[in-house]
């Protein structure tokens, strides 16, 4: 590998290591940070000031706290060779161009999330995304559907076909040392359900349905760890409120989001997890870090076939891929009485995670790419083309306004001359009617 560049990792998400509840973006950012550091990269963290306020964070994490309006200046202060952003959004806040390298990590389909969450700013997000991708010299993606999802945006952002080598796979991956399994602390068969309660996941309905089915059969307990994003502003349609019936359900043990260590401690003693989110395009493209975390902790998972990770799980026998709901309930009933099958799938789950979703195996070429990254020759994006077109149209309208004004002035002058001529003609006609004029005309013959 070439001499690693000095890297500034820009994120608004808290690292799990800080001891606070976090979301997928924070886990992703920390894993990129730790992996690059293990490769010998000198890497600094630029954390959003709003995320750090009121929290006790280590000194190295607060060295470069940024406000979006001053991000250019903070990057100048940190003076990295390469700026790596968790998500593309930080790039939209940059106002000045420079000679640094920029790479954007894009693990999930934010615009599809905006549409699924019925956000009214999705059109604005589209233009911001094109502007950000036009600035990037490299883009990281997490799975095959995300590559194709991003490809169209990159083309609109001005990327040429021969530049797509800088669209680099970086699967969702955790550390190389997963926790050891431990025996469940409860005699009941436990099923984990967790993550941020995004509204488009529609979790409450199927979790309640599952809880009722378990109660009817007298088996199992659902460990429900859900809540709102720790740093995401609350807005209508973004988060799903927890159905109050789940809080009092005899088959549900509900908890808000917990910190990483507490989550891992729960998962290492949990025999099974399930993700039954509805079928729609965002879920087909999205990276499911919550499922990777379960696999990494040795928890086999039940998933639906539309999830991007479903084929990996099926091929590795790291869980079960089902579509029929009745099959799910029957399977859980069988597994609750067959711990040996659960154990076999648990071993396979951990093996899959280590092979495909733990560094360095998941990122064999990422370090080399970032170490040898060069500035991309940039062409105007669709956004820039639209801006130039609007500017040309504005200039043409300005020219036409000037011409129109001159024509109006010429027409006004012509009307004035016509009026004067008509006045002179009228005066001459009046003169002809007078007696001296008639006498003068008669004398002159």
GROMACS .gro file of C-alpha atoms in nm:
model
  445
    1UNK     CA    1   0.000   0.000   0.000
    2UNK     CA    2   0.122   0.351  -0.079
    3UNK     CA    3   0.194   0.595   0.201
    4UNK     CA    4  -0.147   0.650   0.363
    5UNK     CA    5  -0.285   1.002   0.333
    6UNK     CA    6  -0.391   1.209   0.631
    7UNK     CA    7  -0.768   1.158   0.661
    8UNK     CA    8  -1.042   1.369   0.819
    9UNK     CA    9  -1.358   1.167   0.883
   10UNK     CA   10  -1.663   1.396   0.889
   11UNK     CA   11  -1.983   1.273   1.053
   12UNK     CA   12  -2.281   1.394   1.252
   13UNK     CA   13  -2.321   1.056   1.423
   14UNK     CA   14  -2.187   0.945   1.761
   15UNK     CA   15  -1.948   0.651   1.770
   16UNK     CA   16  -2.070   0.350   1.973
   17UNK     CA   17  -1.744   0.373   2.168
   18UNK     CA   18  -1.865   0.697   2.327
   19UNK     CA   19  -2.114   0.499   2.537
   20UNK     CA   20  -2.436   0.662   2.413
   21UNK     CA   21  -2.718   0.510   2.207
   22UNK     CA   22  -2.640   0.559   1.841
   23UNK     CA   23  -2.768   0.455   1.500
   24UNK     CA   24  -2.629   0.278   1.197
   25UNK     CA   25  -2.444   0.582   1.069
   26UNK     CA   26  -2.243   0.606   1.389
   27UNK     CA   27  -2.154   0.236   1.384
   28UNK     CA   28  -2.051   0.266   1.020
   29UNK     CA   29  -1.839   0.575   1.084
   30UNK     CA   30  -1.656   0.417   1.377
   31UNK     CA   31  -1.583   0.098   1.184
   32UNK     CA   32  -1.434   0.296   0.894
   33UNK     CA   33  -1.233   0.502   1.143
   34UNK     CA   34  -1.100   0.197   1.329
   35UNK     CA   35  -1.024  -0.001   1.014
   36UNK     CA   36  -0.829   0.279   0.845
   37UNK     CA   37  -0.642   0.345   1.168
   38UNK     CA   38  -0.545  -0.024   1.184
   39UNK     CA   39  -0.395   0.014   0.835
   40UNK     CA   40  -0.171   0.298   0.950
   41UNK     CA   41  -0.377   0.593   0.831
   42UNK     CA   42  -0.346   0.912   1.034
   43UNK     CA   43  -0.714   0.984   1.087
   44UNK     CA   44  -0.891   1.265   1.271
   45UNK     CA   45  -1.259   1.294   1.352
   46UNK     CA   46  -1.473   1.597   1.265
   47UNK     CA   47  -1.796   1.561   1.463
   48UNK     CA   48  -2.102   1.784   1.437
   49UNK     CA   49  -2.107   2.021   1.733
   50UNK     CA   50  -2.480   1.963   1.779
   51UNK     CA   51  -2.416   1.590   1.835
   52UNK     CA   52  -2.146   1.655   2.096
   53UNK     CA   53  -2.332   1.915   2.302
   54UNK     CA   54  -2.422   1.798   2.651
   55UNK     CA   55  -2.222   1.476   2.620
   56UNK     CA   56  -1.900   1.368   2.784
   57UNK     CA   57  -1.673   1.270   2.494
   58UNK     CA   58  -1.299   1.196   2.480
   59UNK     CA   59  -1.068   1.483   2.388
   60UNK     CA   60  -0.971   1.334   2.051
   61UNK     CA   61  -1.338   1.328   1.951
   62UNK     CA   62  -1.392   1.698   2.026
   63UNK     CA   63  -1.077   1.838   1.868
   64UNK     CA   64  -1.263   1.925   1.547
   65UNK     CA   65  -1.626   2.007   1.622
   66UNK     CA   66  -1.801   2.168   1.328
   67UNK     CA   67  -2.103   2.374   1.245
   68UNK     CA   68  -2.221   2.320   0.891
   69UNK     CA   69  -2.183   2.687   0.796
   70UNK     CA   70  -1.814   2.680   0.894
   71UNK     CA   71  -1.717   2.336   0.765
   72UNK     CA   72  -1.484   2.481   0.499
   73UNK     CA   73  -1.282   2.658   0.767
   74UNK     CA   74  -1.263   2.353   0.989
   75UNK     CA   75  -1.130   2.142   0.701
   76UNK     CA   76  -0.870   2.410   0.635
   77UNK     CA   77  -0.774   2.399   1.004
   78UNK     CA   78  -0.743   2.018   1.012
   79UNK     CA   79  -0.552   2.025   0.681
   80UNK     CA   80  -0.609   1.663   0.567
   81UNK     CA   81  -0.508   1.511   0.236
   82UNK     CA   82  -0.840   1.328   0.214
   83UNK     CA   83  -1.182   1.418   0.352
   84UNK     CA   84  -1.402   1.112   0.407
   85UNK     CA   85  -1.766   1.188   0.486
   86UNK     CA   86  -2.014   0.948   0.645
   87UNK     CA   87  -2.300   1.005   0.405
   88UNK     CA   88  -2.290   1.258   0.122
   89UNK     CA   89  -2.468   1.535   0.313
   90UNK     CA   90  -2.157   1.704   0.463
   91UNK     CA   91  -2.027   1.777   0.112
   92UNK     CA   92  -2.333   1.991   0.042
   93UNK     CA   93  -2.220   2.242   0.306
   94UNK     CA   94  -1.889   2.319   0.134
   95UNK     CA   95  -1.882   2.655  -0.044
   96UNK     CA   96  -1.525   2.669  -0.174
   97UNK     CA   97  -1.326   2.440  -0.399
   98UNK     CA   98  -0.977   2.326  -0.305
   99UNK     CA   99  -0.720   2.069  -0.414
  100UNK     CA  100  -0.800   1.811  -0.146
  101UNK     CA  101  -0.941   1.468  -0.214
  102UNK     CA  102  -1.302   1.399  -0.116
  103UNK     CA  103  -1.467   1.060  -0.067
  104UNK     CA  104  -1.830   1.006   0.035
  105UNK     CA  105  -1.948   0.691   0.210
  106UNK     CA  106  -2.303   0.616   0.092
  107UNK     CA  107  -2.423   0.303   0.274
  108UNK     CA  108  -2.797   0.368   0.236
  109UNK     CA  109  -3.054   0.521  -0.003
  110UNK     CA  110  -3.130   0.851   0.170
  111UNK     CA  111  -3.358   0.981  -0.106
  112UNK     CA  112  -3.569   0.666  -0.094
  113UNK     CA  113  -3.588   0.704   0.283
  114UNK     CA  114  -3.706   1.063   0.232
  115UNK     CA  115  -3.977   0.947  -0.006
  116UNK     CA  116  -4.078   0.654   0.215
  117UNK     CA  117  -4.092   0.892   0.511
  118UNK     CA  118  -4.306   1.136   0.311
  119UNK     CA  119  -4.059   1.421   0.360
  120UNK     CA  120  -4.150   1.732   0.165
  121UNK     CA  121  -3.787   1.828   0.092
  122UNK     CA  122  -3.697   1.531  -0.131
  123UNK     CA  123  -3.661   1.755  -0.438
  124UNK     CA  124  -3.417   1.978  -0.253
  125UNK     CA  125  -3.229   1.669  -0.135
  126UNK     CA  126  -3.193   1.555  -0.496
  127UNK     CA  127  -3.013   1.874  -0.600
  128UNK     CA  128  -2.797   1.864  -0.287
  129UNK     CA  129  -2.703   1.503  -0.360
  130UNK     CA  130  -2.600   1.578  -0.719
  131UNK     CA  131  -2.392   1.871  -0.599
  132UNK     CA  132  -2.222   1.652  -0.337
  133UNK     CA  133  -2.147   1.364  -0.574
  134UNK     CA  134  -2.011   1.607  -0.833
  135UNK     CA  135  -1.757   1.716  -0.570
  136UNK     CA  136  -1.653   1.361  -0.471
  137UNK     CA  137  -1.343   1.189  -0.607
  138UNK     CA  138  -1.458   0.849  -0.476
  139UNK     CA  139  -1.783   0.703  -0.344
  140UNK     CA  140  -1.818   0.399  -0.118
  141UNK     CA  141  -2.124   0.175  -0.140
  142UNK     CA  142  -2.237  -0.112   0.080
  143UNK     CA  143  -2.405  -0.372  -0.143
  144UNK     CA  144  -2.483  -0.451  -0.507
  145UNK     CA  145  -2.826  -0.280  -0.515
  146UNK     CA  146  -2.665   0.038  -0.378
  147UNK     CA  147  -2.409   0.033  -0.661
  148UNK     CA  148  -2.683   0.042  -0.922
  149UNK     CA  149  -2.885   0.291  -0.720
  150UNK     CA  150  -2.588   0.529  -0.702
  151UNK     CA  151  -2.481   0.478  -1.063
  152UNK     CA  152  -2.762   0.687  -1.207
  153UNK     CA  153  -2.698   0.971  -0.963
  154UNK     CA  154  -2.326   0.968  -1.045
  155UNK     CA  155  -2.402   0.992  -1.417
  156UNK     CA  156  -2.626   1.292  -1.349
  157UNK     CA  157  -2.349   1.437  -1.130
  158UNK     CA  158  -2.108   1.438  -1.424
  159UNK     CA  159  -1.916   1.115  -1.364
  160UNK     CA  160  -1.783   0.963  -1.686
  161UNK     CA  161  -1.813   0.588  -1.752
  162UNK     CA  162  -1.438   0.533  -1.710
  163UNK     CA  163  -1.447   0.691  -1.362
  164UNK     CA  164  -1.671   0.428  -1.203
  165UNK     CA  165  -1.366   0.244  -1.072
  166UNK     CA  166  -1.384   0.507  -0.798
  167UNK     CA  167  -1.725   0.370  -0.698
  168UNK     CA  168  -1.591   0.124  -0.441
  169UNK     CA  169  -1.761  -0.158  -0.254
  170UNK     CA  170  -1.731  -0.130   0.124
  171UNK     CA  171  -1.985  -0.371   0.277
  172UNK     CA  172  -2.137  -0.310   0.617
  173UNK     CA  173  -1.869  -0.456   0.842
  174UNK     CA  174  -1.784  -0.473   1.210
  175UNK     CA  175  -1.459  -0.553   1.389
  176UNK     CA  176  -1.259  -0.875   1.349
  177UNK     CA  177  -1.326  -0.997   1.705
  178UNK     CA  178  -1.696  -1.068   1.766
  179UNK     CA  179  -1.810  -1.141   2.122
  180UNK     CA  180  -1.831  -1.494   2.255
  181UNK     CA  181  -2.174  -1.649   2.286
  182UNK     CA  182  -2.320  -1.708   2.630
  183UNK     CA  183  -2.611  -1.906   2.765
  184UNK     CA  184  -2.949  -1.730   2.774
  185UNK     CA  185  -3.034  -1.583   3.111
  186UNK     CA  186  -3.402  -1.675   3.082
  187UNK     CA  187  -3.574  -2.007   3.040
  188UNK     CA  188  -3.800  -1.860   2.773
  189UNK     CA  189  -3.709  -1.869   2.404
  190UNK     CA  190  -3.619  -1.510   2.317
  191UNK     CA  191  -3.653  -1.333   1.980
  192UNK     CA  192  -3.475  -1.003   1.922
  193UNK     CA  193  -3.635  -0.715   1.729
  194UNK     CA  194  -3.456  -0.382   1.724
  195UNK     CA  195  -3.337  -0.065   1.558
  196UNK     CA  196  -3.450   0.289   1.492
  197UNK     CA  197  -3.829   0.304   1.461
  198UNK     CA  198  -3.844   0.453   1.111
  199UNK     CA  199  -4.206   0.487   1.005
  200UNK     CA  200  -4.160   0.306   0.673
  201UNK     CA  201  -4.043  -0.009   0.856
  202UNK     CA  202  -4.397  -0.044   0.993
  203UNK     CA  203  -4.267  -0.249   1.285
  204UNK     CA  204  -4.545  -0.216   1.542
  205UNK     CA  205  -4.806  -0.400   1.336
  206UNK     CA  206  -4.605  -0.714   1.267
  207UNK     CA  207  -4.440  -0.723   1.611
  208UNK     CA  208  -4.784  -0.708   1.772
  209UNK     CA  209  -4.906  -0.979   1.537
  210UNK     CA  210  -4.607  -1.195   1.629
  211UNK     CA  211  -4.659  -1.134   2.001
  212UNK     CA  212  -5.023  -1.240   1.976
  213UNK     CA  213  -4.924  -1.557   1.788
  214UNK     CA  214  -4.663  -1.642   2.052
  215UNK     CA  215  -4.916  -1.586   2.329
  216UNK     CA  216  -5.166  -1.810   2.154
  217UNK     CA  217  -4.910  -2.091   2.141
  218UNK     CA  218  -4.766  -2.017   2.483
  219UNK     CA  219  -4.406  -1.983   2.366
  220UNK     CA  220  -4.128  -1.724   2.354
  221UNK     CA  221  -4.066  -1.363   2.444
  222UNK     CA  222  -3.984  -1.073   2.212
  223UNK     CA  223  -3.696  -0.847   2.316
  224UNK     CA  224  -3.800  -0.520   2.153
  225UNK     CA  225  -3.523  -0.257   2.145
  226UNK     CA  226  -3.656   0.037   1.947
  227UNK     CA  227  -3.663   0.415   1.957
  228UNK     CA  228  -3.614   0.737   1.765
  229UNK     CA  229  -3.283   0.828   1.608
  230UNK     CA  230  -3.064   0.988   1.879
  231UNK     CA  231  -2.962   1.283   1.660
  232UNK     CA  232  -3.235   1.305   1.398
  233UNK     CA  233  -3.480   1.595   1.431
  234UNK     CA  234  -3.832   1.477   1.488
  235UNK     CA  235  -4.069   1.550   1.202
  236UNK     CA  236  -4.414   1.424   1.099
  237UNK     CA  237  -4.400   1.086   0.927
  238UNK     CA  238  -4.037   1.008   1.012
  239UNK     CA  239  -4.073   0.792   1.324
  240UNK     CA  240  -4.336   0.534   1.407
  241UNK     CA  241  -4.485   0.563   1.756
  242UNK     CA  242  -4.472   0.242   1.954
  243UNK     CA  243  -4.810   0.076   1.980
  244UNK     CA  244  -4.903   0.104   2.352
  245UNK     CA  245  -5.036  -0.252   2.343
  246UNK     CA  246  -4.678  -0.374   2.302
  247UNK     CA  247  -4.571  -0.210   2.628
  248UNK     CA  248  -4.816  -0.421   2.828
  249UNK     CA  249  -4.808  -0.736   2.618
  250UNK     CA  250  -4.712  -1.048   2.818
  251UNK     CA  251  -4.487  -1.170   2.534
  252UNK     CA  252  -4.295  -0.844   2.486
  253UNK     CA  253  -4.007  -0.700   2.685
  254UNK     CA  254  -3.975  -0.345   2.548
  255UNK     CA  255  -3.670  -0.123   2.586
  256UNK     CA  256  -3.558   0.206   2.432
  257UNK     CA  257  -3.238   0.216   2.229
  258UNK     CA  258  -2.935   0.128   2.441
  259UNK     CA  259  -2.563   0.184   2.399
  260UNK     CA  260  -2.352  -0.053   2.193
  261UNK     CA  261  -2.204  -0.255   2.480
  262UNK     CA  262  -2.548  -0.318   2.630
  263UNK     CA  263  -2.687  -0.419   2.290
  264UNK     CA  264  -2.403  -0.664   2.226
  265UNK     CA  265  -2.440  -0.810   2.575
  266UNK     CA  266  -2.808  -0.877   2.503
  267UNK     CA  267  -2.748  -1.025   2.159
  268UNK     CA  268  -2.475  -1.267   2.264
  269UNK     CA  269  -2.730  -1.444   2.485
  270UNK     CA  270  -3.023  -1.424   2.240
  271UNK     CA  271  -3.097  -1.729   2.021
  272UNK     CA  272  -3.294  -1.568   1.737
  273UNK     CA  273  -3.371  -1.237   1.564
  274UNK     CA  274  -3.634  -1.141   1.309
  275UNK     CA  275  -3.673  -0.858   1.057
  276UNK     CA  276  -4.011  -0.856   0.884
  277UNK     CA  277  -4.020  -0.510   0.729
  278UNK     CA  278  -4.264  -0.452   0.442
  279UNK     CA  279  -4.181  -0.499   0.077
  280UNK     CA  280  -4.089  -0.171  -0.090
  281UNK     CA  281  -3.794  -0.039  -0.287
  282UNK     CA  282  -3.616   0.133   0.001
  283UNK     CA  283  -3.603  -0.194   0.194
  284UNK     CA  284  -3.477  -0.382  -0.114
  285UNK     CA  285  -3.182  -0.144  -0.154
  286UNK     CA  286  -3.101  -0.061   0.208
  287UNK     CA  287  -2.810  -0.200   0.405
  288UNK     CA  288  -2.936  -0.366   0.721
  289UNK     CA  289  -2.672  -0.298   0.985
  290UNK     CA  290  -2.903  -0.428   1.258
  291UNK     CA  291  -2.899  -0.770   1.089
  292UNK     CA  292  -2.522  -0.765   1.037
  293UNK     CA  293  -2.486  -0.688   1.408
  294UNK     CA  294  -2.703  -0.988   1.494
  295UNK     CA  295  -2.500  -1.217   1.268
  296UNK     CA  296  -2.174  -1.082   1.412
  297UNK     CA  297  -2.302  -1.167   1.762
  298UNK     CA  298  -2.390  -1.519   1.647
  299UNK     CA  299  -2.766  -1.463   1.629
  300UNK     CA  300  -2.933  -1.634   1.331
  301UNK     CA  301  -3.206  -1.423   1.172
  302UNK     CA  302  -3.542  -1.468   1.005
  303UNK     CA  303  -3.579  -1.234   0.707
  304UNK     CA  304  -3.794  -1.185   0.400
  305UNK     CA  305  -3.649  -1.249   0.052
  306UNK     CA  306  -3.667  -0.887  -0.066
  307UNK     CA  307  -3.383  -0.776   0.164
  308UNK     CA  308  -3.045  -0.738  -0.005
  309UNK     CA  309  -2.874  -0.958   0.254
  310UNK     CA  310  -3.130  -1.240   0.226
  311UNK     CA  311  -2.939  -1.446  -0.032
  312UNK     CA  312  -2.620  -1.436   0.176
  313UNK     CA  313  -2.813  -1.558   0.479
  314UNK     CA  314  -2.982  -1.834   0.283
  315UNK     CA  315  -2.663  -1.956   0.112
  316UNK     CA  316  -2.467  -1.957   0.439
  317UNK     CA  317  -2.755  -2.114   0.637
  318UNK     CA  318  -2.709  -1.826   0.880
  319UNK     CA  319  -3.082  -1.797   0.933
  320UNK     CA  320  -3.408  -1.850   0.748
  321UNK     CA  321  -3.554  -1.668   0.447
  322UNK     CA  322  -3.933  -1.688   0.451
  323UNK     CA  323  -4.224  -1.507   0.292
  324UNK     CA  324  -4.527  -1.676   0.444
  325UNK     CA  325  -4.621  -1.547   0.788
  326UNK     CA  326  -4.764  -1.877   0.911
  327UNK     CA  327  -4.431  -2.041   0.827
  328UNK     CA  328  -4.260  -1.789   1.055
  329UNK     CA  329  -4.473  -1.875   1.357
  330UNK     CA  330  -4.439  -2.248   1.292
  331UNK     CA  331  -4.060  -2.212   1.260
  332UNK     CA  332  -4.030  -2.024   1.589
  333UNK     CA  333  -4.242  -2.290   1.756
  334UNK     CA  334  -4.010  -2.563   1.621
  335UNK     CA  335  -3.690  -2.375   1.711
  336UNK     CA  336  -3.806  -2.319   2.067
  337UNK     CA  337  -3.795  -2.699   2.108
  338UNK     CA  338  -3.486  -2.765   1.895
  339UNK     CA  339  -3.184  -2.578   2.036
  340UNK     CA  340  -2.936  -2.783   1.830
  341UNK     CA  341  -3.062  -2.634   1.503
  342UNK     CA  342  -3.044  -2.286   1.652
  343UNK     CA  343  -2.685  -2.355   1.758
  344UNK     CA  344  -2.590  -2.474   1.407
  345UNK     CA  345  -2.734  -2.158   1.253
  346UNK     CA  346  -2.563  -1.948   1.519
  347UNK     CA  347  -2.223  -2.086   1.418
  348UNK     CA  348  -2.306  -2.022   1.052
  349UNK     CA  349  -2.419  -1.668   1.133
  350UNK     CA  350  -2.090  -1.581   1.298
  351UNK     CA  351  -1.896  -1.745   1.012
  352UNK     CA  352  -2.086  -1.539   0.753
  353UNK     CA  353  -2.023  -1.220   0.950
  354UNK     CA  354  -1.649  -1.287   0.977
  355UNK     CA  355  -1.615  -1.379   0.610
  356UNK     CA  356  -1.817  -1.097   0.454
  357UNK     CA  357  -1.907  -0.842   0.720
  358UNK     CA  358  -1.597  -0.794   0.934
  359UNK     CA  359  -1.281  -0.613   0.842
  360UNK     CA  360  -1.030  -0.674   0.696
  361UNK     CA  361  -1.209  -0.947   0.495
  362UNK     CA  362  -1.494  -0.715   0.393
  363UNK     CA  363  -1.262  -0.434   0.277
  364UNK     CA  364  -0.956  -0.601   0.119
  365UNK     CA  365  -0.882  -0.319  -0.128
  366UNK     CA  366  -1.027  -0.014   0.046
  367UNK     CA  367  -0.701   0.096   0.207
  368UNK     CA  368  -0.508   0.068  -0.120
  369UNK     CA  369  -0.773   0.265  -0.305
  370UNK     CA  370  -0.779   0.550  -0.056
  371UNK     CA  371  -0.398   0.556  -0.035
  372UNK     CA  372  -0.366   0.587  -0.414
  373UNK     CA  373  -0.672   0.801  -0.478
  374UNK     CA  374  -0.625   1.089  -0.724
  375UNK     CA  375  -0.845   1.385  -0.802
  376UNK     CA  376  -1.115   1.295  -1.046
  377UNK     CA  377  -1.135   1.496  -1.367
  378UNK     CA  378  -1.469   1.659  -1.315
  379UNK     CA  379  -1.728   1.746  -1.578
  380UNK     CA  380  -2.036   1.961  -1.523
  381UNK     CA  381  -2.319   1.781  -1.351
  382UNK     CA  382  -2.681   1.793  -1.456
  383UNK     CA  383  -2.725   2.051  -1.183
  384UNK     CA  384  -2.443   2.263  -1.325
  385UNK     CA  385  -2.585   2.221  -1.675
  386UNK     CA  386  -2.925   2.332  -1.550
  387UNK     CA  387  -2.764   2.628  -1.373
  388UNK     CA  388  -2.573   2.727  -1.687
  389UNK     CA  389  -2.888   2.688  -1.897
  390UNK     CA  390  -3.089   2.905  -1.658
  391UNK     CA  391  -2.809   3.162  -1.657
  392UNK     CA  392  -2.803   3.170  -2.039
  393UNK     CA  393  -3.180   3.205  -2.045
  394UNK     CA  394  -3.157   3.483  -1.788
  395UNK     CA  395  -2.900   3.666  -2.002
  396UNK     CA  396  -3.117   3.620  -2.310
  397UNK     CA  397  -3.419   3.756  -2.123
  398UNK     CA  398  -3.210   4.053  -2.010
  399UNK     CA  399  -3.105   4.120  -2.371
  400UNK     CA  400  -3.464   4.093  -2.490
  401UNK     CA  401  -3.578   4.329  -2.214
  402UNK     CA  402  -3.324   4.587  -2.332
  403UNK     CA  403  -3.432   4.544  -2.694
  404UNK     CA  404  -3.796   4.567  -2.591
  405UNK     CA  405  -3.729   4.885  -2.398
  406UNK     CA  406  -3.552   5.038  -2.702
  407UNK     CA  407  -3.840   4.936  -2.928
  408UNK     CA  408  -4.091   5.091  -2.688
  409UNK     CA  409  -3.890   5.414  -2.686
  410UNK     CA  410  -3.869   5.416  -3.069
  411UNK     CA  411  -4.240   5.349  -3.095
  412UNK     CA  412  -4.312   5.629  -2.849
  413UNK     CA  413  -4.097   5.871  -3.054
  414UNK     CA  414  -4.272   5.763  -3.375
  415UNK     CA  415  -4.610   5.820  -3.216
  416UNK     CA  416  -4.499   6.165  -3.105
  417UNK     CA  417  -4.385   6.254  -3.458
  418UNK     CA  418  -4.713   6.121  -3.597
  419UNK     CA  419  -4.904   6.329  -3.347
  420UNK     CA  420  -4.712   6.643  -3.443
  421UNK     CA  421  -4.768   6.575  -3.813
  422UNK     CA  422  -5.138   6.526  -3.754
  423UNK     CA  423  -5.147   6.851  -3.556
  424UNK     CA  424  -4.977   7.039  -3.843
  425UNK     CA  425  -5.220   6.891  -4.096
  426UNK     CA  426  -5.517   6.990  -3.884
  427UNK     CA  427  -5.380   7.344  -3.850
  428UNK     CA  428  -5.338   7.366  -4.228
  429UNK     CA  429  -5.697   7.247  -4.286
  430UNK     CA  430  -5.826   7.507  -4.042
  431UNK     CA  431  -5.625   7.778  -4.219
  432UNK     CA  432  -5.779   7.689  -4.554
  433UNK     CA  433  -6.123   7.762  -4.418
  434UNK     CA  434  -6.038   8.119  -4.324
  435UNK     CA  435  -6.137   8.422  -4.551
  436UNK     CA  436  -5.783   8.569  -4.599
  437UNK     CA  437  -5.662   8.235  -4.726
  438UNK     CA  438  -5.945   8.209  -4.978
  439UNK     CA  439  -5.884   8.567  -5.103
  440UNK     CA  440  -5.510   8.501  -5.131
  441UNK     CA  441  -5.579   8.179  -5.319
  442UNK     CA  442  -5.817   8.359  -5.564
  443UNK     CA  443  -5.563   8.642  -5.633
  444UNK     CA  444  -5.286   8.396  -5.706
  445UNK     CA  445  -5.517   8.209  -5.933
   0.00000   0.00000   0.00000
